[in-house]
PDB file of C-alpha atoms in Angstrom:
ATOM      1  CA  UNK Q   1     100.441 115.219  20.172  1.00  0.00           C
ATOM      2  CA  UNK Q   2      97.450 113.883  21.266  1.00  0.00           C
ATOM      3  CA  UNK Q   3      96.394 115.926  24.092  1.00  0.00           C
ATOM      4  CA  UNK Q   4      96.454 113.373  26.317  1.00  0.00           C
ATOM      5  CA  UNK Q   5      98.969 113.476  29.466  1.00  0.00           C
ATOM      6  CA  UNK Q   6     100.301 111.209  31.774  1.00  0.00           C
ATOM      7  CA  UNK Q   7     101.830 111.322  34.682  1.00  0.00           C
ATOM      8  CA  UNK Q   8     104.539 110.456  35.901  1.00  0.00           C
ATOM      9  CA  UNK Q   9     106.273 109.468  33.032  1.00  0.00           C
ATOM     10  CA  UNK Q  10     109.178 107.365  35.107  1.00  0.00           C
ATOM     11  CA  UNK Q  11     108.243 105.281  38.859  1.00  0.00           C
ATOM     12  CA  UNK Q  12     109.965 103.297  40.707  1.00  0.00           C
ATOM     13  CA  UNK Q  13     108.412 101.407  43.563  1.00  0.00           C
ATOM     14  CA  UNK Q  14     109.242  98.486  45.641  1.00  0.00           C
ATOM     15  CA  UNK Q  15     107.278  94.953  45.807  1.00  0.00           C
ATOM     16  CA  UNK Q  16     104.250  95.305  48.232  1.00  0.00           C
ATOM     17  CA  UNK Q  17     103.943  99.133  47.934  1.00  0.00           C
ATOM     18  CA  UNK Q  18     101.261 100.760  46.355  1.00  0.00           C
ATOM     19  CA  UNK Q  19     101.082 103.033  43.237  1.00  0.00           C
ATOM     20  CA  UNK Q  20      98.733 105.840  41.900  1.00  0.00           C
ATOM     21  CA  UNK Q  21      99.192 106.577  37.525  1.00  0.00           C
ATOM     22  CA  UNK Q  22      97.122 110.152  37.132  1.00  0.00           C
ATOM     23  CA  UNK Q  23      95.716 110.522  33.203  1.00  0.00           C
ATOM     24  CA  UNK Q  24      94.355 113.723  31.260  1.00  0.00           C
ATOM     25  CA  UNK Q  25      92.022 112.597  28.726  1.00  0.00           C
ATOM     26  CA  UNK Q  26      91.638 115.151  25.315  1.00  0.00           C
ATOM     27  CA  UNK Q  27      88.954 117.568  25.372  1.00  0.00           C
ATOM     28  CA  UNK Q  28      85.695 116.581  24.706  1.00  0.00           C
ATOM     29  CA  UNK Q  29      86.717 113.305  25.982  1.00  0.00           C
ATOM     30  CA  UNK Q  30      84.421 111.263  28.454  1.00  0.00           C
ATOM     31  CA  UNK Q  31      86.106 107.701  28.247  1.00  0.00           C
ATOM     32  CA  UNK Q  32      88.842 107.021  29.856  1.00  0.00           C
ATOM     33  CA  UNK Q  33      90.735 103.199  28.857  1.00  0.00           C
ATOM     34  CA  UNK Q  34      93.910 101.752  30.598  1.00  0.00           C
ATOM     35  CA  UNK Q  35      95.838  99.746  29.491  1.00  0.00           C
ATOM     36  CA  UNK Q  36      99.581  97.555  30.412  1.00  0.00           C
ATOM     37  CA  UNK Q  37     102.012  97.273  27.767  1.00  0.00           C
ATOM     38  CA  UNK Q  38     104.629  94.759  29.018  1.00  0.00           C
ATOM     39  CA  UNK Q  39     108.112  95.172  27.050  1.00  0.00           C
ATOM     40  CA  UNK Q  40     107.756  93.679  23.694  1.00  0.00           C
ATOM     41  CA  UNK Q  41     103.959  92.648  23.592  1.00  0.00           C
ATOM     42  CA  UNK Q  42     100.838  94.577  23.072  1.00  0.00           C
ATOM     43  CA  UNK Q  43      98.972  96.386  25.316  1.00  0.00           C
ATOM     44  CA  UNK Q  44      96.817  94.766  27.824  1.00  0.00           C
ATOM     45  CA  UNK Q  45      92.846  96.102  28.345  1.00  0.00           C
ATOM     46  CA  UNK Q  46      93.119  96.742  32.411  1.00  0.00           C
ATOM     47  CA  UNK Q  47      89.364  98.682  32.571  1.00  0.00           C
ATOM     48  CA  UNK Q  48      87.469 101.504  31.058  1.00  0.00           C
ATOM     49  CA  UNK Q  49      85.916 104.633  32.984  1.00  0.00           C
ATOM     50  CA  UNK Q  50      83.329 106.278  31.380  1.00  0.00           C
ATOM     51  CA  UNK Q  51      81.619 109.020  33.282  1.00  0.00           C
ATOM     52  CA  UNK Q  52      82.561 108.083  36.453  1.00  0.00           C
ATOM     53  CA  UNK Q  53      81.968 104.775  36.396  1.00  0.00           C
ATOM     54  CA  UNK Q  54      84.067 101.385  35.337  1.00  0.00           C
ATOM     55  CA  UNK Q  55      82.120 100.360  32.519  1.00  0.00           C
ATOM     56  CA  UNK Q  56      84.106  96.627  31.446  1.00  0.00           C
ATOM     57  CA  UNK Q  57      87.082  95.490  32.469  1.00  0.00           C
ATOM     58  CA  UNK Q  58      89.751  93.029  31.497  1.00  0.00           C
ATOM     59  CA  UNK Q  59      91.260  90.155  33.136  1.00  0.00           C
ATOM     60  CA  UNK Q  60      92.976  91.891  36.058  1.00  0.00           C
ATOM     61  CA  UNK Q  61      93.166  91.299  39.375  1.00  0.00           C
ATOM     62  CA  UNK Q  62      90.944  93.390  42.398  1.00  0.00           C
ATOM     63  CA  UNK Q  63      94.287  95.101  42.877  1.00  0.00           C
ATOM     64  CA  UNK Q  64      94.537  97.159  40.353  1.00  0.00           C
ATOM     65  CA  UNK Q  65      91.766  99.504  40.658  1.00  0.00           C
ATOM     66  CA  UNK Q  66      90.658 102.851  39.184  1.00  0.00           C
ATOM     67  CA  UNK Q  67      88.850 106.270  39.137  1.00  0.00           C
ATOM     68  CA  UNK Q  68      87.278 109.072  37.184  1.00  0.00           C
ATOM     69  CA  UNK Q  69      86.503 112.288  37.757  1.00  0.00           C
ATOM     70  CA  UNK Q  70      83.889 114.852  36.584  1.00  0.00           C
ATOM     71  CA  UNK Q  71      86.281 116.391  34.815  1.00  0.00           C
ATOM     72  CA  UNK Q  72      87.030 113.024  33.183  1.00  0.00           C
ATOM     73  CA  UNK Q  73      90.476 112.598  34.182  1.00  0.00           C
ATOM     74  CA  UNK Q  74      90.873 109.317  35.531  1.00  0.00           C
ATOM     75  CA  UNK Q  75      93.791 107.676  38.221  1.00  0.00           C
ATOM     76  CA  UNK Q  76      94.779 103.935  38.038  1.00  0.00           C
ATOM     77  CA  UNK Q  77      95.728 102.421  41.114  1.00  0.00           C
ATOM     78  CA  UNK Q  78      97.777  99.673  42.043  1.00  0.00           C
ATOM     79  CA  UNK Q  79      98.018  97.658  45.527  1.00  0.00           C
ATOM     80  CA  UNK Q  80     100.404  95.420  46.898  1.00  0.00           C
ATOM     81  CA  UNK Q  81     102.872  95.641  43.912  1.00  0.00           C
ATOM     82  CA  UNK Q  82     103.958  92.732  42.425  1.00  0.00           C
ATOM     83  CA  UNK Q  83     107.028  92.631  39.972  1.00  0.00           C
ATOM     84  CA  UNK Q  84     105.476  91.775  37.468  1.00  0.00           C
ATOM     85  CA  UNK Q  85     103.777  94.930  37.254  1.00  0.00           C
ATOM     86  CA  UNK Q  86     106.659  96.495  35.948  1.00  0.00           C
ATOM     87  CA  UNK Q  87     105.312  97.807  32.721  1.00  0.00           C
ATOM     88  CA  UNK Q  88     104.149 100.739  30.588  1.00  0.00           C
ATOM     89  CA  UNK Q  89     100.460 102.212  31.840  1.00  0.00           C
ATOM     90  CA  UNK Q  90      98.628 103.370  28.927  1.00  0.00           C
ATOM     91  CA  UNK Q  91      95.542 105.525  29.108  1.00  0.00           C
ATOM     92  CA  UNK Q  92      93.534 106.134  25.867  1.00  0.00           C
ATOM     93  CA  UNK Q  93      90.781 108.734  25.866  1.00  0.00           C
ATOM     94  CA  UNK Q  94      87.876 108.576  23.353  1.00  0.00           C
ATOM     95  CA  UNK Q  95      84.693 110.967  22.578  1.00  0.00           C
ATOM     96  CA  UNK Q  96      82.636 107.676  23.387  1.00  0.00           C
ATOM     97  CA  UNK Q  97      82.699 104.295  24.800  1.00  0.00           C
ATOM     98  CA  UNK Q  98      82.007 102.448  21.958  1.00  0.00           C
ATOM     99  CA  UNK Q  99      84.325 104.428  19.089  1.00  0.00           C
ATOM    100  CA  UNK Q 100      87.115 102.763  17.638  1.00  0.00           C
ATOM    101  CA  UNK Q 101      89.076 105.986  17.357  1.00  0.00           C
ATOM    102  CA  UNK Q 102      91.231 106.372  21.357  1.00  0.00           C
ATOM    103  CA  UNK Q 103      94.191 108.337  21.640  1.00  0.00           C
ATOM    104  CA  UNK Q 104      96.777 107.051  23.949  1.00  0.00           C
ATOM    105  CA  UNK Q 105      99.046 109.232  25.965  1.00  0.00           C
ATOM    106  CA  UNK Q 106     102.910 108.418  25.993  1.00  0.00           C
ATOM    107  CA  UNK Q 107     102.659 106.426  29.134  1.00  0.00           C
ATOM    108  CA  UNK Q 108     103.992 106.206  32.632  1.00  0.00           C
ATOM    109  CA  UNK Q 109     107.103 103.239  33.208  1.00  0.00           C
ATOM    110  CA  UNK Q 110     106.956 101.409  36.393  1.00  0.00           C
ATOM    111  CA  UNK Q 111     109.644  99.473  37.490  1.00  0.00           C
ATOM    112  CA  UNK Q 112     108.706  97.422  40.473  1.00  0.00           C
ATOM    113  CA  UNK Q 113     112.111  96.401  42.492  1.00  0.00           C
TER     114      UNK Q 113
ATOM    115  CA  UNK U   1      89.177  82.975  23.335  1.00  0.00           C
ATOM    116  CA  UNK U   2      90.168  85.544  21.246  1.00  0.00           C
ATOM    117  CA  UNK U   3      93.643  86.514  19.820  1.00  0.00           C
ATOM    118  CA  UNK U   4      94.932  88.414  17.351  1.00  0.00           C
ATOM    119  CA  UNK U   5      98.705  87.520  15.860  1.00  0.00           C
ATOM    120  CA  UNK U   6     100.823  89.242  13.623  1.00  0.00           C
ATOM    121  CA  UNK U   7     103.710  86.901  11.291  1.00  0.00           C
ATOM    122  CA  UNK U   8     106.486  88.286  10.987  1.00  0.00           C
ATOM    123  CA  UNK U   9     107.970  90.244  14.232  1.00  0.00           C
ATOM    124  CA  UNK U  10     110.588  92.165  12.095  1.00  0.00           C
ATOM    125  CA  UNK U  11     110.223  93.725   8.509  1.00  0.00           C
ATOM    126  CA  UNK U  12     113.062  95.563   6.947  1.00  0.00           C
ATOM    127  CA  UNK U  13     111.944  97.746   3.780  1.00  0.00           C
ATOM    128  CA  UNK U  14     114.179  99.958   1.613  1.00  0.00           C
ATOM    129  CA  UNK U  15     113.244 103.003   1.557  1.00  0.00           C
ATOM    130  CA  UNK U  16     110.549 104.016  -1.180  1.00  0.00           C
ATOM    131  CA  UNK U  17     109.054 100.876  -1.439  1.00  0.00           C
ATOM    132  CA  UNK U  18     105.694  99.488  -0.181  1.00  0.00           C
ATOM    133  CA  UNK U  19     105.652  97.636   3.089  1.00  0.00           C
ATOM    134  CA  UNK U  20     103.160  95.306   3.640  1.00  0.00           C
ATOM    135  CA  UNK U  21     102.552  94.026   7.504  1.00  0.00           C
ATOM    136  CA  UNK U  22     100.417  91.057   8.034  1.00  0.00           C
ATOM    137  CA  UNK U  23      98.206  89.745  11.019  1.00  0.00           C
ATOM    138  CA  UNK U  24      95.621  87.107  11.507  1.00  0.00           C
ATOM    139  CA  UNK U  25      92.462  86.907  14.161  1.00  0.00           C
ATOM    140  CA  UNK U  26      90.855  84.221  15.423  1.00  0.00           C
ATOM    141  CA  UNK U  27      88.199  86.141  16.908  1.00  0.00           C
ATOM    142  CA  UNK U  28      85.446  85.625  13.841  1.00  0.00           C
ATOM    143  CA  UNK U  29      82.837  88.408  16.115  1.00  0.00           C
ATOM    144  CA  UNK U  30      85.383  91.257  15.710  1.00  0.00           C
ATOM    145  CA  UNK U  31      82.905  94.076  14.421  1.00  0.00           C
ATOM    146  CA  UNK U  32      86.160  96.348  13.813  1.00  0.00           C
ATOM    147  CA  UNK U  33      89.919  96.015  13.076  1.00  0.00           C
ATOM    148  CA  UNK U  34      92.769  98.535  13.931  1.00  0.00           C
ATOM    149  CA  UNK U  35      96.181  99.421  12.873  1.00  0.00           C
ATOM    150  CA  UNK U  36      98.352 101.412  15.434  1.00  0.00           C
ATOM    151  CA  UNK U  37     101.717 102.561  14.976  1.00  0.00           C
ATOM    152  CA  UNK U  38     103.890 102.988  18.190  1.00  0.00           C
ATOM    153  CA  UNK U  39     107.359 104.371  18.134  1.00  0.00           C
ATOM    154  CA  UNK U  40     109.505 104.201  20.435  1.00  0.00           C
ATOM    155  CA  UNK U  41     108.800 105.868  23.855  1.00  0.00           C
ATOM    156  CA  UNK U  42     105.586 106.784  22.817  1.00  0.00           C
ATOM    157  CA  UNK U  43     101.953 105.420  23.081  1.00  0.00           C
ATOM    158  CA  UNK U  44     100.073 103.692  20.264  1.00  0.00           C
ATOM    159  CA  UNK U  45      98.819 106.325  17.847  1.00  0.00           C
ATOM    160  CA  UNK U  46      95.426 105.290  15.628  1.00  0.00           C
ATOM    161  CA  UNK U  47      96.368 104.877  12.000  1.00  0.00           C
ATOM    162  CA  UNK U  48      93.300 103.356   9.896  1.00  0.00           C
ATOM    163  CA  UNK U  49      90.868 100.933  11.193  1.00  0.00           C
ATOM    164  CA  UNK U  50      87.852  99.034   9.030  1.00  0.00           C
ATOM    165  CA  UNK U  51      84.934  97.027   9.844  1.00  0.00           C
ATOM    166  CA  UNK U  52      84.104  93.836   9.413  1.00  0.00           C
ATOM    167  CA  UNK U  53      81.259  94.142   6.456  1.00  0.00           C
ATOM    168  CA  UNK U  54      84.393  96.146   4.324  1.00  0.00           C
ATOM    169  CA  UNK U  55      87.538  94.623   2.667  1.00  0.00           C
ATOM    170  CA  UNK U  56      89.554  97.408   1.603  1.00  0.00           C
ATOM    171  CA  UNK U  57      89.852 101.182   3.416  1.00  0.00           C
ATOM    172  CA  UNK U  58      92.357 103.495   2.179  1.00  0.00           C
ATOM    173  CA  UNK U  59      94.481 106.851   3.907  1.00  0.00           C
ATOM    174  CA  UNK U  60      96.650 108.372   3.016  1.00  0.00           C
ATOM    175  CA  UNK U  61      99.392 106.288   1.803  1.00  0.00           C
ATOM    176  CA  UNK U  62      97.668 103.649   3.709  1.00  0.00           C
ATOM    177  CA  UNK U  63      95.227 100.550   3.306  1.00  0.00           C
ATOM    178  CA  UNK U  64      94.107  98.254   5.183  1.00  0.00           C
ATOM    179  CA  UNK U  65      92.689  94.591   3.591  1.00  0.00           C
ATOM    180  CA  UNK U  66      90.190  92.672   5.339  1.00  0.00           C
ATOM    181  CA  UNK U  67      89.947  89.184   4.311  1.00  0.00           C
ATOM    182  CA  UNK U  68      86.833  87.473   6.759  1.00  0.00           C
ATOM    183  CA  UNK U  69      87.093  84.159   4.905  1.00  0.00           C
ATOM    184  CA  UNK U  70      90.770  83.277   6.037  1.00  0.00           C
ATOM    185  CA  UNK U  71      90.870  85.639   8.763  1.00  0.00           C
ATOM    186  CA  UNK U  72      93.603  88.214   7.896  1.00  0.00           C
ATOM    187  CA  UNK U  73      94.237  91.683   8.301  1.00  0.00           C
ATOM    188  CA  UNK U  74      97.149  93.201   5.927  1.00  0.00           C
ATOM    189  CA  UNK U  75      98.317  96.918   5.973  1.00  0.00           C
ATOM    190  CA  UNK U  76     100.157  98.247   3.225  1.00  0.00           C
ATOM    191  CA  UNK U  77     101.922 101.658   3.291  1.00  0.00           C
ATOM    192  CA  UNK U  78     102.931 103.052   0.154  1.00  0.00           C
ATOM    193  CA  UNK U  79     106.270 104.640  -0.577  1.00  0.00           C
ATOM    194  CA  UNK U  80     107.551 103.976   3.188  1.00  0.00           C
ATOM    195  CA  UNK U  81     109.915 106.750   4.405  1.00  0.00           C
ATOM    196  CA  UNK U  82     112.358 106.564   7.628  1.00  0.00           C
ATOM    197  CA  UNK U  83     109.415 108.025   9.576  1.00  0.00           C
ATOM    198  CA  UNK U  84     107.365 104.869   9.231  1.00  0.00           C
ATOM    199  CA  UNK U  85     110.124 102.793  11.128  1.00  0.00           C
ATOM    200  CA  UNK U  86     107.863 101.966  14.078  1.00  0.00           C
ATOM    201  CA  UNK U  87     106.044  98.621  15.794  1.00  0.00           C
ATOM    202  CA  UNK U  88     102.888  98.277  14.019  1.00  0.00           C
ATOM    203  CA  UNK U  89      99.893  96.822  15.889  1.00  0.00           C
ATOM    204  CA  UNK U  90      96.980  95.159  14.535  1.00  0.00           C
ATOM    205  CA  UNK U  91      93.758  95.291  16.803  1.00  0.00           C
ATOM    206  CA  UNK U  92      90.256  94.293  16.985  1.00  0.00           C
ATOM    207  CA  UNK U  93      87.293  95.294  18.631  1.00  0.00           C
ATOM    208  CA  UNK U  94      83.606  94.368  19.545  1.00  0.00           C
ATOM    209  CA  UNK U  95      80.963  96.766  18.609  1.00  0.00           C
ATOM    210  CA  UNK U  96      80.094  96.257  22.201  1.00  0.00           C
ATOM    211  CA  UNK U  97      79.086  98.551  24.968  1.00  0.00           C
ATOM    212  CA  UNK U  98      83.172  99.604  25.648  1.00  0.00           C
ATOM    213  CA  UNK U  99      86.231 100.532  23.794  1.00  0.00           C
ATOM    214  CA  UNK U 100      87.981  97.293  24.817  1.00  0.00           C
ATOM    215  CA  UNK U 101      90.976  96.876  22.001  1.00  0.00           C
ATOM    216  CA  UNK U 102      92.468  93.530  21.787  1.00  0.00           C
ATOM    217  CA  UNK U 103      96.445  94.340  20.518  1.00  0.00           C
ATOM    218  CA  UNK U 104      98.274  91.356  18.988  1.00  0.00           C
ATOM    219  CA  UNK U 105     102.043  91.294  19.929  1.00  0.00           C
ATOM    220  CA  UNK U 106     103.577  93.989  17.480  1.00  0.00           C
ATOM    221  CA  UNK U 107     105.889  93.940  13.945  1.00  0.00           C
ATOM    222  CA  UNK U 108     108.731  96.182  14.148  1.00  0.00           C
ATOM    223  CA  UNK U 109     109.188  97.621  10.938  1.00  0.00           C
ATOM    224  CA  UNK U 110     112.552  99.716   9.889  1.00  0.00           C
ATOM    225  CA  UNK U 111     112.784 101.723   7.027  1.00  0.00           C
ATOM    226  CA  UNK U 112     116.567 101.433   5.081  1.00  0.00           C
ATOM    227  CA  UNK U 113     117.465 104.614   3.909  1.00  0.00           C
TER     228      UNK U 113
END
């Protein structure tokens, strides 16, 4: 395991509703990386959080937005839902934000309906 | 822009032979190059990565080739075993100021008993 924990692991939502993916990162962890994995491609960089602050982002829209918090844990949230959101939500922790070494949690699903 | 492809989306290996799973980049900037290993309902998990002024890293029962000069990435796992069966990404990455990875699209690779 990796130490880093996701949650929740399944959502379902509906189209125009708004979603909030919550993220441990490992200890000793201050950077905080999402990313979308659509079903049979690669993950997709969304942003990167590192102490508190978004710190280079990919090309996604103002909707989906993020946090972290001082204990490093970071949220991902996602406005008027669109379906093709539905995806796996990655986060990836690493002891820096320039490492190449991130561990990724197992992921929430979201099915948007 | 940037990509980063892998050839073959399948590989089928017997058992106690070497695998070797293939990828080209077109980004020629990439400081750093990543293999992941994702099984299934899991997130990507960090196998070996190399930078760009190497052309051969080795793990354990792993190594990675770097060739700059025709831009491709190769990862070769010795004696595969039925716990190798996975998608296997290649990656790259920017020495930059954040952990942006850049996934290509994923070979699935199953191990014949």
């Amino acid at each position: 395991e990796t130490g880093v924990t996701q949650s929740p692991t399944h959502l379902i939502k509906t189209r125009g509703q708004q979603v909030t993916l919550r993220c441990s990162s490992q200890s000793g962890h201050n950077t905080v990386s999402w990313y979308q994995q659509a079903l049979g491609q690669g993950p997709q960089f969304i942003f990167q959080y590192y102490r508190e602050e978004e710190n280079g982002r990919g090309n996604f829209p103002p909707r989906f937005s993020g946090l972290q918090f001082p204990n490093y844990s970071s949220e991902l949230n996602v406005n008027a839902l669109e379906l093709d959101d539905s995806a796996l939500y990655l986060c990836a922790s690493s002891r820096d934000r320039a490492g190449t070494e991130a561990f990724f949690g197992q992921g929430t699903r979201l099915t948007v309906v | 822009g940037e990509s980063v492809g892998l050839h073959l989306p399948t590989l089928s290996v017997q058992e106690g032979d070497n695998s070797i799973i293939n990828c080209a980049y077109s980004n020629s900037a990439s400081d750093y190059f990543i293999w992941y290993k994702q099984e299934s309902g899991k997130g990507p998990q960090f196998i070996i990565d190399i930078r760009s002024n190497m052309d051969k890293r080795q793990g354990q029962r792993v190594t990675v080739l770097l060739n700059k000069t025709v831009k491709h990435l190769s990862l070769q796992i010795a004696a595969t075993q039925p716990g190798d069966s996975a998608v296997y990404f290649c990656a790259e990455k920017n020495s930059g100021g954040y952990q942006k990875v850049t996934f290509g699209t994923g070979t699935k690779l199953q191990v014949i008993p």
